[in-house]
Tab-separated table of N, CA and C in Angstrom:
chain	number	residue	atom	x	y	z
A	284	UNK	N	-87.568	-23.435	-66.734
A	284	UNK	CA	-88.429	-23.605	-67.877
A	284	UNK	C	-89.184	-22.298	-68.116
A	285	UNK	N	-89.395	-21.983	-69.362
A	285	UNK	CA	-90.022	-20.727	-69.722
A	285	UNK	C	-91.319	-21.001	-70.475
A	286	UNK	N	-92.328	-20.190	-70.252
A	286	UNK	CA	-93.604	-20.376	-70.946
A	286	UNK	C	-93.511	-19.835	-72.361
A	287	UNK	N	-93.995	-20.631	-73.320
A	287	UNK	CA	-94.138	-20.195	-74.708
A	287	UNK	C	-95.557	-20.535	-75.137
A	288	UNK	N	-96.038	-19.950	-76.223
A	288	UNK	CA	-97.405	-20.269	-76.650
A	288	UNK	C	-97.564	-21.762	-76.903
A	289	UNK	N	-98.696	-22.344	-76.484
A	289	UNK	CA	-98.890	-23.790	-76.641
A	289	UNK	C	-98.924	-24.238	-78.095
A	290	UNK	N	-98.404	-25.439	-78.335
A	290	UNK	CA	-98.379	-26.001	-79.674
A	290	UNK	C	-99.480	-27.032	-79.870
A	291	UNK	N	-100.189	-27.368	-78.815
A	291	UNK	CA	-101.195	-28.417	-78.920
A	291	UNK	C	-102.359	-27.958	-79.791
A	292	UNK	N	-103.054	-28.931	-80.338
A	292	UNK	CA	-104.219	-28.630	-81.157
A	292	UNK	C	-105.403	-28.417	-80.238
A	293	UNK	N	-106.122	-27.386	-80.483
A	293	UNK	CA	-107.287	-27.083	-79.676
A	293	UNK	C	-108.553	-27.445	-80.432
A	294	UNK	N	-109.645	-27.464	-79.690
A	294	UNK	CA	-110.944	-27.735	-80.307
A	294	UNK	C	-111.216	-26.720	-81.416
A	295	UNK	N	-110.801	-25.478	-81.213
A	295	UNK	CA	-111.032	-24.436	-82.222
A	295	UNK	C	-110.286	-24.747	-83.518
A	296	UNK	N	-109.122	-25.438	-83.421
A	296	UNK	CA	-108.390	-25.825	-84.635
A	296	UNK	C	-109.218	-26.788	-85.465
A	297	UNK	N	-109.869	-27.748	-84.797
A	297	UNK	CA	-110.699	-28.706	-85.512
A	297	UNK	C	-111.909	-28.014	-86.135
A	298	UNK	N	-112.469	-27.046	-85.393
A	298	UNK	CA	-113.602	-26.308	-85.934
A	298	UNK	C	-113.175	-25.500	-87.163
A	299	UNK	N	-111.990	-24.922	-87.123
A	299	UNK	CA	-111.486	-24.166	-88.261
A	299	UNK	C	-111.321	-25.077	-89.471
A	300	UNK	N	-110.781	-26.274	-89.264
A	300	UNK	CA	-110.625	-27.224	-90.366
A	300	UNK	C	-111.991	-27.625	-90.927
A	301	UNK	N	-112.936	-27.818	-90.025
A	301	UNK	CA	-114.284	-28.188	-90.460
A	301	UNK	C	-114.894	-27.035	-91.264
A	302	UNK	N	-114.711	-25.819	-90.811
A	302	UNK	CA	-115.233	-24.665	-91.545
A	302	UNK	C	-114.586	-24.556	-92.924
A	303	UNK	N	-113.310	-24.886	-93.004
A	303	UNK	CA	-112.608	-24.851	-94.285
A	303	UNK	C	-113.202	-25.876	-95.251
A	304	UNK	N	-113.503	-27.073	-94.741
A	304	UNK	CA	-114.094	-28.109	-95.604
A	304	UNK	C	-115.498	-27.716	-96.050
A	305	UNK	N	-116.253	-27.106	-95.162
A	305	UNK	CA	-117.605	-26.662	-95.523
A	305	UNK	C	-117.534	-25.535	-96.553
A	306	UNK	N	-116.543	-24.655	-96.408
A	306	UNK	CA	-116.337	-23.609	-97.418
A	306	UNK	C	-116.015	-24.239	-98.766
A	307	UNK	N	-115.229	-25.323	-98.739
A	307	UNK	CA	-114.905	-26.025	-99.982
A	307	UNK	C	-116.173	-26.567	-100.624
A	308	UNK	N	-117.093	-27.106	-99.798
A	308	UNK	CA	-118.350	-27.635	-100.339
A	308	UNK	C	-119.139	-26.534	-101.040
A	309	UNK	N	-119.194	-25.352	-100.442
A	309	UNK	CA	-119.907	-24.224	-101.051
A	309	UNK	C	-119.266	-23.842	-102.384
A	310	UNK	N	-117.911	-23.839	-102.407
A	310	UNK	CA	-117.211	-23.493	-103.644
A	310	UNK	C	-117.451	-24.556	-104.720
A	311	UNK	N	-117.414	-25.840	-104.335
A	311	UNK	CA	-117.680	-26.911	-105.308
A	311	UNK	C	-119.093	-26.772	-105.868
A	312	UNK	N	-120.050	-26.454	-104.986
A	312	UNK	CA	-121.431	-26.287	-105.425
A	312	UNK	C	-121.541	-25.117	-106.407
A	313	UNK	N	-120.694	-24.126	-106.235
A	313	UNK	CA	-120.692	-22.967	-107.134
A	313	UNK	C	-119.945	-23.217	-108.437
A	314	UNK	N	-119.383	-24.426	-108.596
A	314	UNK	CA	-118.705	-24.766	-109.843
A	314	UNK	C	-117.235	-24.379	-109.902
A	315	UNK	N	-116.632	-24.089	-108.749
A	315	UNK	CA	-115.215	-23.719	-108.708
A	315	UNK	C	-114.373	-24.987	-108.831
A	316	UNK	N	-113.267	-24.910	-109.570
A	316	UNK	CA	-112.410	-26.086	-109.778
A	316	UNK	C	-111.674	-26.456	-108.496
A	317	UNK	N	-111.190	-27.711	-108.451
A	317	UNK	CA	-110.462	-28.191	-107.277
A	317	UNK	C	-109.191	-27.375	-107.043
A	318	UNK	N	-108.485	-27.049	-108.128
A	318	UNK	CA	-107.245	-26.273	-107.995
A	318	UNK	C	-107.536	-24.888	-107.428
A	319	UNK	N	-108.624	-24.265	-107.881
A	319	UNK	CA	-108.989	-22.935	-107.380
A	319	UNK	C	-109.398	-23.010	-105.907
A	320	UNK	N	-110.100	-24.087	-105.529
A	320	UNK	CA	-110.484	-24.272	-104.132
A	320	UNK	C	-109.230	-24.422	-103.266
A	321	UNK	N	-108.272	-25.200	-103.758
A	321	UNK	CA	-107.022	-25.401	-103.013
A	321	UNK	C	-106.309	-24.070	-102.793
A	322	UNK	N	-106.228	-23.246	-103.850
A	322	UNK	CA	-105.577	-21.937	-103.721
A	322	UNK	C	-106.358	-21.029	-102.772
A	323	UNK	N	-107.654	-21.021	-102.925
A	323	UNK	CA	-108.520	-20.142	-102.130
A	323	UNK	C	-108.423	-20.455	-100.634
A	324	UNK	N	-108.396	-21.743	-100.293
A	324	UNK	CA	-108.422	-22.145	-98.884
A	324	UNK	C	-107.042	-22.452	-98.308
A	325	UNK	N	-106.013	-22.380	-99.150
A	325	UNK	CA	-104.649	-22.599	-98.671
A	325	UNK	C	-104.358	-24.038	-98.296
A	326	UNK	N	-104.890	-24.984	-99.093
A	326	UNK	CA	-104.637	-26.401	-98.844
A	326	UNK	C	-103.984	-27.003	-100.088
A	327	UNK	N	-103.529	-28.249	-99.953
A	327	UNK	CA	-102.919	-28.921	-101.098
A	327	UNK	C	-103.995	-29.340	-102.089
A	328	UNK	N	-103.571	-29.585	-103.327
A	328	UNK	CA	-104.517	-30.053	-104.349
A	328	UNK	C	-105.057	-31.432	-103.993
A	329	UNK	N	-104.224	-32.243	-103.335
A	329	UNK	CA	-104.669	-33.573	-102.922
A	329	UNK	C	-105.829	-33.463	-101.930
A	330	UNK	N	-105.717	-32.533	-100.982
A	330	UNK	CA	-106.783	-32.341	-99.998
A	330	UNK	C	-108.060	-31.877	-100.702
A	331	UNK	N	-107.914	-30.941	-101.634
A	331	UNK	CA	-109.087	-30.450	-102.367
A	331	UNK	C	-109.721	-31.577	-103.177
A	332	UNK	N	-108.893	-32.429	-103.761
A	332	UNK	CA	-109.412	-33.560	-104.540
A	332	UNK	C	-110.164	-34.541	-103.638
A	333	UNK	N	-109.588	-34.822	-102.464
A	333	UNK	CA	-110.228	-35.722	-101.501
A	333	UNK	C	-111.568	-35.141	-101.045
A	334	UNK	N	-111.567	-33.848	-100.758
A	334	UNK	CA	-112.788	-33.187	-100.331
A	334	UNK	C	-113.838	-33.219	-101.436
A	335	UNK	N	-113.375	-33.036	-102.672
A	335	UNK	CA	-114.316	-33.045	-103.805
A	335	UNK	C	-114.967	-34.414	-103.942
A	336	UNK	N	-114.175	-35.472	-103.791
A	336	UNK	CA	-114.733	-36.830	-103.872
A	336	UNK	C	-115.747	-37.067	-102.744
A	337	UNK	N	-115.401	-36.622	-101.531
A	337	UNK	CA	-116.330	-36.770	-100.405
A	337	UNK	C	-117.611	-35.974	-100.657
A	338	UNK	N	-117.458	-34.767	-101.166
A	338	UNK	CA	-118.604	-33.903	-101.437
A	338	UNK	C	-119.529	-34.519	-102.479
A	339	UNK	N	-118.926	-35.084	-103.541
A	339	UNK	CA	-119.738	-35.719	-104.579
A	339	UNK	C	-120.488	-36.925	-104.029
A	340	UNK	N	-119.856	-37.669	-103.117
A	340	UNK	CA	-120.471	-38.888	-102.588
A	340	UNK	C	-121.534	-38.594	-101.530
A	341	UNK	N	-121.291	-37.601	-100.662
A	341	UNK	CA	-122.219	-37.403	-99.551
A	341	UNK	C	-122.647	-35.983	-99.303
A	342	UNK	N	-122.265	-35.069	-100.155
A	342	UNK	CA	-122.665	-33.674	-99.976
A	342	UNK	C	-121.904	-32.989	-98.851
A	343	UNK	N	-122.505	-31.906	-98.382
A	343	UNK	CA	-121.867	-31.069	-97.366
A	343	UNK	C	-121.638	-31.829	-96.058
A	344	UNK	N	-122.563	-32.730	-95.694
A	344	UNK	CA	-122.434	-33.462	-94.429
A	344	UNK	C	-121.245	-34.417	-94.431
A	345	UNK	N	-120.841	-34.905	-95.611
A	345	UNK	CA	-119.683	-35.803	-95.688
A	345	UNK	C	-118.393	-35.077	-95.346
A	346	UNK	N	-118.392	-33.745	-95.471
A	346	UNK	CA	-117.190	-32.953	-95.175
A	346	UNK	C	-117.169	-32.418	-93.745
A	347	UNK	N	-118.150	-32.827	-92.940
A	347	UNK	CA	-118.239	-32.307	-91.574
A	347	UNK	C	-117.028	-32.696	-90.734
A	348	UNK	N	-116.411	-33.843	-91.006
A	348	UNK	CA	-115.212	-34.236	-90.276
A	348	UNK	C	-115.510	-35.197	-89.150
A	349	UNK	N	-114.479	-35.881	-88.731
A	349	UNK	CA	-114.620	-36.908	-87.703
A	349	UNK	C	-114.358	-36.359	-86.306
A	350	UNK	N	-113.902	-35.117	-86.210
A	350	UNK	CA	-113.596	-34.558	-84.895
A	350	UNK	C	-112.189	-34.901	-84.458
A	351	UNK	N	-112.047	-35.213	-83.208
A	351	UNK	CA	-110.722	-35.487	-82.649
A	351	UNK	C	-110.116	-36.738	-83.246
A	352	UNK	N	-108.799	-36.672	-83.515
A	352	UNK	CA	-108.083	-37.830	-84.041
A	352	UNK	C	-107.026	-38.266	-83.042
A	353	UNK	N	-106.588	-39.489	-83.159
A	353	UNK	CA	-105.520	-39.985	-82.301
A	353	UNK	C	-106.015	-40.507	-80.961
A	354	UNK	N	-105.059	-40.989	-80.199
A	354	UNK	CA	-105.350	-41.571	-78.888
A	354	UNK	C	-105.735	-40.489	-77.901
A	355	UNK	N	-106.620	-40.836	-76.983
A	355	UNK	CA	-107.003	-39.892	-75.944
A	355	UNK	C	-105.807	-39.654	-75.023
A	356	UNK	N	-105.631	-38.418	-74.563
A	356	UNK	CA	-104.505	-38.144	-73.663
A	356	UNK	C	-104.707	-38.817	-72.308
A	357	UNK	N	-103.591	-39.227	-71.696
A	357	UNK	CA	-103.678	-39.883	-70.387
A	357	UNK	C	-103.808	-38.876	-69.251
A	358	UNK	N	-103.423	-37.626	-69.512
A	358	UNK	CA	-103.603	-36.568	-68.524
A	358	UNK	C	-104.706	-35.639	-69.024
A	359	UNK	N	-105.710	-35.411	-68.198
A	359	UNK	CA	-106.819	-34.531	-68.580
A	359	UNK	C	-106.370	-33.075	-68.508
A	360	UNK	N	-107.241	-32.178	-68.942
A	360	UNK	CA	-106.938	-30.751	-68.880
A	360	UNK	C	-106.718	-30.279	-67.458
A	361	UNK	N	-107.528	-30.794	-66.517
A	361	UNK	CA	-107.351	-30.399	-65.114
A	361	UNK	C	-106.044	-30.976	-64.551
A	362	UNK	N	-105.667	-32.179	-65.026
A	362	UNK	CA	-104.388	-32.759	-64.597
A	362	UNK	C	-103.229	-31.896	-65.078
A	363	UNK	N	-103.320	-31.406	-66.314
A	363	UNK	CA	-102.253	-30.555	-66.854
A	363	UNK	C	-102.155	-29.253	-66.068
A	364	UNK	N	-103.291	-28.690	-65.689
A	364	UNK	CA	-103.278	-27.462	-64.873
A	364	UNK	C	-102.619	-27.730	-63.521
A	365	UNK	N	-102.960	-28.867	-62.927
A	365	UNK	CA	-102.370	-29.229	-61.631
A	365	UNK	C	-100.868	-29.477	-61.764
A	366	UNK	N	-100.461	-30.140	-62.860
A	366	UNK	CA	-99.035	-30.370	-63.097
A	366	UNK	C	-98.295	-29.046	-63.240
A	367	UNK	N	-98.888	-28.114	-63.972
A	367	UNK	CA	-98.236	-26.813	-64.142
A	367	UNK	C	-98.076	-26.103	-62.800
A	368	UNK	N	-99.084	-26.189	-61.946
A	368	UNK	CA	-98.988	-25.577	-60.615
A	368	UNK	C	-97.862	-26.220	-59.810
A	369	UNK	N	-97.716	-27.533	-59.941
A	369	UNK	CA	-96.641	-28.249	-59.247
A	369	UNK	C	-95.284	-27.776	-59.751
A	370	UNK	N	-95.152	-27.649	-61.069
A	370	UNK	CA	-93.881	-27.211	-61.652
A	370	UNK	C	-93.555	-25.783	-61.253
A	371	UNK	N	-94.567	-24.922	-61.218
A	371	UNK	CA	-94.335	-23.528	-60.835
A	371	UNK	C	-93.946	-23.395	-59.363
A	372	UNK	N	-94.400	-24.330	-58.532
A	372	UNK	CA	-94.045	-24.301	-57.110
A	372	UNK	C	-92.556	-24.595	-56.910
A	373	UNK	N	-91.942	-25.245	-57.894
A	373	UNK	CA	-90.512	-25.509	-57.824
A	373	UNK	C	-90.194	-26.931	-57.413
A	374	UNK	N	-89.018	-27.371	-57.805
A	374	UNK	CA	-88.584	-28.733	-57.503
A	374	UNK	C	-88.383	-28.977	-56.000
A	375	UNK	N	-87.877	-28.002	-55.226
A	375	UNK	CA	-87.724	-28.250	-53.787
A	375	UNK	C	-89.050	-28.575	-53.090
A	376	UNK	N	-90.155	-28.043	-53.607
A	376	UNK	CA	-91.462	-28.339	-53.015
A	376	UNK	C	-91.831	-29.809	-53.193
A	377	UNK	N	-91.185	-30.480	-54.143
A	377	UNK	CA	-91.425	-31.900	-54.380
A	377	UNK	C	-90.342	-32.771	-53.743
A	378	UNK	N	-89.449	-32.144	-52.973
A	378	UNK	CA	-88.436	-32.908	-52.244
A	378	UNK	C	-87.082	-32.987	-52.920
A	379	UNK	N	-86.881	-32.244	-54.002
A	379	UNK	CA	-85.578	-32.260	-54.674
A	379	UNK	C	-84.691	-31.172	-54.080
A	380	UNK	N	-83.376	-31.432	-54.076
A	380	UNK	CA	-82.446	-30.498	-53.441
A	380	UNK	C	-82.268	-29.205	-54.227
A	381	UNK	N	-82.257	-29.307	-55.559
A	381	UNK	CA	-82.058	-28.112	-56.383
A	381	UNK	C	-83.375	-27.702	-57.024
A	382	UNK	N	-83.405	-26.485	-57.535
A	382	UNK	CA	-84.619	-25.966	-58.161
A	382	UNK	C	-84.636	-26.243	-59.669
A	383	UNK	N	-83.890	-27.224	-60.107
A	383	UNK	CA	-83.778	-27.529	-61.526
A	383	UNK	C	-84.721	-28.674	-61.887
A	384	UNK	N	-85.640	-28.405	-62.822
A	384	UNK	CA	-86.534	-29.458	-63.310
A	384	UNK	C	-85.865	-30.173	-64.464
A	385	UNK	N	-85.761	-31.483	-64.380
A	385	UNK	CA	-85.276	-32.297	-65.489
A	385	UNK	C	-86.438	-33.141	-65.991
A	386	UNK	N	-86.297	-33.688	-67.189
A	386	UNK	CA	-87.362	-34.524	-67.734
A	386	UNK	C	-87.605	-35.740	-66.842
A	387	UNK	N	-86.527	-36.294	-66.322
A	387	UNK	CA	-86.645	-37.461	-65.450
A	387	UNK	C	-87.412	-37.112	-64.169
A	388	UNK	N	-87.108	-35.958	-63.596
A	388	UNK	CA	-87.804	-35.527	-62.381
A	388	UNK	C	-89.291	-35.298	-62.656
A	389	UNK	N	-89.584	-34.656	-63.774
A	389	UNK	CA	-90.984	-34.377	-64.102
A	389	UNK	C	-91.735	-35.684	-64.331
A	390	UNK	N	-91.081	-36.655	-64.988
A	390	UNK	CA	-91.714	-37.968	-65.193
A	390	UNK	C	-92.009	-38.634	-63.856
A	391	UNK	N	-91.092	-38.498	-62.883
A	391	UNK	CA	-91.318	-39.067	-61.551
A	391	UNK	C	-92.495	-38.391	-60.854
A	392	UNK	N	-92.592	-37.075	-60.995
A	392	UNK	CA	-93.697	-36.336	-60.374
A	392	UNK	C	-95.024	-36.765	-60.994
A	393	UNK	N	-95.058	-36.914	-62.323
A	393	UNK	CA	-96.288	-37.342	-62.999
A	393	UNK	C	-96.696	-38.731	-62.519
A	394	UNK	N	-95.721	-39.625	-62.394
A	394	UNK	CA	-96.017	-40.985	-61.935
A	394	UNK	C	-96.540	-40.965	-60.496
A	395	UNK	N	-95.906	-40.148	-59.647
A	395	UNK	CA	-96.291	-40.102	-58.243
A	395	UNK	C	-97.652	-39.405	-58.039
A	396	UNK	N	-97.883	-38.297	-58.737
A	396	UNK	CA	-99.088	-37.499	-58.507
A	396	UNK	C	-100.314	-37.995	-59.274
A	397	UNK	N	-100.087	-38.511	-60.500
A	397	UNK	CA	-101.223	-38.849	-61.359
A	397	UNK	C	-101.326	-40.344	-61.677
A	398	UNK	N	-100.353	-41.119	-61.190
A	398	UNK	CA	-100.304	-42.559	-61.450
A	398	UNK	C	-100.314	-42.866	-62.951
A	399	UNK	N	-99.588	-42.038	-63.703
A	399	UNK	CA	-99.437	-42.206	-65.153
A	399	UNK	C	-97.947	-42.271	-65.431
A	400	UNK	N	-97.529	-43.292	-66.149
A	400	UNK	CA	-96.110	-43.460	-66.435
A	400	UNK	C	-95.789	-42.965	-67.838
A	401	UNK	N	-94.868	-42.029	-67.906
A	401	UNK	CA	-94.364	-41.519	-69.177
A	401	UNK	C	-92.869	-41.766	-69.227
A	402	UNK	N	-92.367	-42.079	-70.401
A	402	UNK	CA	-90.923	-42.108	-70.622
A	402	UNK	C	-90.438	-40.665	-70.500
A	403	UNK	N	-89.243	-40.499	-69.956
A	403	UNK	CA	-88.720	-39.142	-69.760
A	403	UNK	C	-88.702	-38.361	-71.073
A	404	UNK	N	-88.431	-39.048	-72.190
A	404	UNK	CA	-88.419	-38.363	-73.487
A	404	UNK	C	-89.792	-37.886	-73.913
A	405	UNK	N	-90.846	-38.554	-73.474
A	405	UNK	CA	-92.201	-38.139	-73.846
A	405	UNK	C	-92.672	-36.943	-73.023
A	406	UNK	N	-92.019	-36.697	-71.925
A	406	UNK	CA	-92.384	-35.562	-71.081
A	406	UNK	C	-92.267	-34.258	-71.876
A	407	UNK	N	-91.386	-34.245	-72.893
A	407	UNK	CA	-91.268	-33.069	-73.776
A	407	UNK	C	-92.621	-32.688	-74.352
A	408	UNK	N	-93.375	-33.706	-74.809
A	408	UNK	CA	-94.671	-33.436	-75.426
A	408	UNK	C	-95.645	-32.860	-74.409
A	409	UNK	N	-95.594	-33.376	-73.199
A	409	UNK	CA	-96.467	-32.861	-72.143
A	409	UNK	C	-96.110	-31.405	-71.842
A	410	UNK	N	-94.813	-31.115	-71.756
A	410	UNK	CA	-94.380	-29.734	-71.514
A	410	UNK	C	-94.774	-28.830	-72.668
A	411	UNK	N	-94.723	-29.359	-73.897
A	411	UNK	CA	-95.157	-28.592	-75.061
A	411	UNK	C	-96.633	-28.228	-74.973
A	412	UNK	N	-97.440	-29.165	-74.457
A	412	UNK	CA	-98.869	-28.873	-74.268
A	412	UNK	C	-99.069	-27.743	-73.262
A	413	UNK	N	-98.182	-27.676	-72.284
A	413	UNK	CA	-98.273	-26.619	-71.283
A	413	UNK	C	-97.686	-25.310	-71.787
A	414	UNK	N	-97.004	-25.369	-72.933
A	414	UNK	CA	-96.377	-24.171	-73.471
A	414	UNK	C	-95.039	-23.861	-72.839
A	415	UNK	N	-94.355	-24.888	-72.337
A	415	UNK	CA	-93.059	-24.705	-71.691
A	415	UNK	C	-91.955	-25.090	-72.658
A	416	UNK	N	-90.794	-24.476	-72.486
A	416	UNK	CA	-89.621	-24.829	-73.287
A	416	UNK	C	-88.435	-25.036	-72.353
A	417	UNK	N	-87.387	-25.626	-72.883
A	417	UNK	CA	-86.190	-25.907	-72.090
A	417	UNK	C	-85.382	-24.634	-71.889
A	418	UNK	N	-84.940	-24.422	-70.683
A	418	UNK	CA	-84.063	-23.295	-70.364
A	418	UNK	C	-82.879	-23.847	-69.588
A	419	UNK	N	-81.694	-23.580	-70.070
A	419	UNK	CA	-80.499	-24.067	-69.387
A	419	UNK	C	-80.011	-23.006	-68.392
A	420	UNK	N	-79.573	-23.442	-67.221
A	420	UNK	CA	-79.054	-22.464	-66.259
A	420	UNK	C	-77.763	-21.843	-66.767
A	421	UNK	N	-77.516	-20.602	-66.382
A	421	UNK	CA	-76.284	-19.928	-66.790
A	421	UNK	C	-75.101	-20.585	-66.105
A	422	UNK	N	-74.018	-20.719	-66.838
A	422	UNK	CA	-72.808	-21.314	-66.283
A	422	UNK	C	-71.862	-20.195	-65.857
A	423	UNK	N	-72.123	-19.621	-64.716
A	423	UNK	CA	-71.234	-18.605	-64.182
A	423	UNK	C	-71.371	-18.592	-62.665
A	424	UNK	N	-70.316	-18.196	-62.021
A	424	UNK	CA	-70.294	-18.205	-60.563
A	424	UNK	C	-71.229	-17.129	-60.001
A	425	UNK	N	-71.871	-17.437	-58.906
A	425	UNK	CA	-72.734	-16.443	-58.257
A	425	UNK	C	-71.911	-15.277	-57.718
A	426	UNK	N	-70.675	-15.580	-57.314
A	426	UNK	CA	-69.814	-14.569	-56.700
A	426	UNK	C	-69.174	-13.659	-57.736
A	427	UNK	N	-69.452	-13.889	-58.988
A	427	UNK	CA	-68.807	-13.139	-60.072
A	427	UNK	C	-69.088	-11.644	-59.924
A	428	UNK	N	-68.024	-10.846	-60.136
A	428	UNK	CA	-68.135	-9.394	-60.058
A	428	UNK	C	-67.809	-8.845	-61.447
A	429	UNK	N	-68.827	-8.456	-62.194
A	429	UNK	CA	-68.631	-8.012	-63.571
A	429	UNK	C	-67.792	-6.745	-63.656
A	430	UNK	N	-67.952	-5.828	-62.708
A	430	UNK	CA	-67.166	-4.590	-62.745
A	430	UNK	C	-65.681	-4.876	-62.538
A	431	UNK	N	-65.378	-5.770	-61.605
A	431	UNK	CA	-63.977	-6.112	-61.354
A	431	UNK	C	-63.381	-6.817	-62.577
A	432	UNK	N	-64.171	-7.658	-63.232
A	432	UNK	CA	-63.686	-8.356	-64.428
A	432	UNK	C	-63.386	-7.358	-65.540
A	433	UNK	N	-64.280	-6.410	-65.759
A	433	UNK	CA	-64.055	-5.402	-66.802
A	433	UNK	C	-62.824	-4.553	-66.505
A	434	UNK	N	-62.658	-4.192	-65.234
A	434	UNK	CA	-61.490	-3.398	-64.828
A	434	UNK	C	-60.198	-4.178	-65.082
A	435	UNK	N	-60.203	-5.487	-64.749
A	435	UNK	CA	-59.028	-6.334	-64.953
A	435	UNK	C	-58.696	-6.437	-66.445
A	436	UNK	N	-59.721	-6.653	-67.279
A	436	UNK	CA	-59.494	-6.791	-68.724
A	436	UNK	C	-58.975	-5.483	-69.311
A	437	UNK	N	-59.433	-4.374	-68.795
A	437	UNK	CA	-59.038	-3.084	-69.366
A	437	UNK	C	-57.637	-2.644	-68.934
A	438	UNK	N	-57.299	-2.850	-67.671
A	438	UNK	CA	-56.034	-2.313	-67.170
A	438	UNK	C	-54.951	-3.371	-66.967
A	439	UNK	N	-55.262	-4.482	-66.362
A	439	UNK	CA	-54.247	-5.474	-65.993
A	439	UNK	C	-53.860	-6.344	-67.188
A	440	UNK	N	-54.832	-6.801	-67.951
A	440	UNK	CA	-54.565	-7.722	-69.059
A	440	UNK	C	-53.604	-7.131	-70.089
A	441	UNK	N	-53.741	-5.871	-70.504
A	441	UNK	CA	-52.784	-5.338	-71.488
A	441	UNK	C	-51.335	-5.349	-70.985
A	442	UNK	N	-51.125	-5.247	-69.656
A	442	UNK	CA	-49.763	-5.277	-69.127
A	442	UNK	C	-49.174	-6.677	-69.158
A	443	UNK	N	-50.021	-7.680	-69.000
A	443	UNK	CA	-49.505	-9.049	-68.916
A	443	UNK	C	-49.387	-9.732	-70.266
A	444	UNK	N	-50.264	-9.408	-71.189
A	444	UNK	CA	-50.251	-10.150	-72.452
A	444	UNK	C	-48.962	-9.885	-73.216
A	445	UNK	N	-48.573	-10.868	-73.973
A	445	UNK	CA	-47.337	-10.757	-74.725
A	445	UNK	C	-47.495	-9.703	-75.803
A	446	UNK	N	-46.429	-8.975	-75.954
A	446	UNK	CA	-46.465	-7.971	-77.015
A	446	UNK	C	-46.170	-8.675	-78.334
A	447	UNK	N	-46.728	-8.138	-79.392
A	447	UNK	CA	-46.486	-8.723	-80.698
A	447	UNK	C	-45.009	-8.579	-81.061
A	448	UNK	N	-44.452	-9.644	-81.557
A	448	UNK	CA	-43.051	-9.597	-81.958
A	448	UNK	C	-42.913	-8.674	-83.160
A	449	UNK	N	-41.793	-7.934	-83.195
A	449	UNK	CA	-41.574	-7.055	-84.333
A	449	UNK	C	-41.295	-7.891	-85.562
A	450	UNK	N	-41.828	-7.512	-86.686
A	450	UNK	CA	-41.597	-8.308	-87.899
A	450	UNK	C	-40.116	-8.325	-88.260
A	451	UNK	N	-39.636	-9.490	-88.652
A	451	UNK	CA	-38.230	-9.630	-89.048
A	451	UNK	C	-38.106	-9.376	-90.533
A	452	UNK	N	-37.081	-8.703	-90.896
A	452	UNK	CA	-36.808	-8.467	-92.317
A	452	UNK	C	-35.646	-9.326	-92.749
A	453	UNK	N	-35.851	-10.140	-93.749
A	453	UNK	CA	-34.782	-11.024	-94.220
A	453	UNK	C	-34.135	-10.495	-95.445
């Protein structure tokens, strides 16, 4: 597995959205149209219209936002850090014969270490929060000798391959 930038929403993302809505309130107060606000802040016209209705009903405080949305995560931030340390230690450290992490194995580790049950398919989302992506092992023999292969292709293969048949003239 390889680390990539995390895709999860951070607290700063919510603050940025809140700042955008507050900026919209300032623009509405200044008499800017909903369409201009949408263009200025890079949001849809529907969002600007919704914000305008909220602003008219409750002012700037109505646009403050509700904060976090959705269900609370079952693994805390410290649990995710601990899981990442477990994954970095390798699968053999958890009793597996090979060093290959599969979704099923990771789900078993989460169940054993954190007493949280995830479907193997949902483990993708957890790995996404950690900034991990899928990496497939290379399909080639360890004993492979690239220099010998190149030498064979360059010298031996031209002697063995069939020569092109001469074109027949009818």
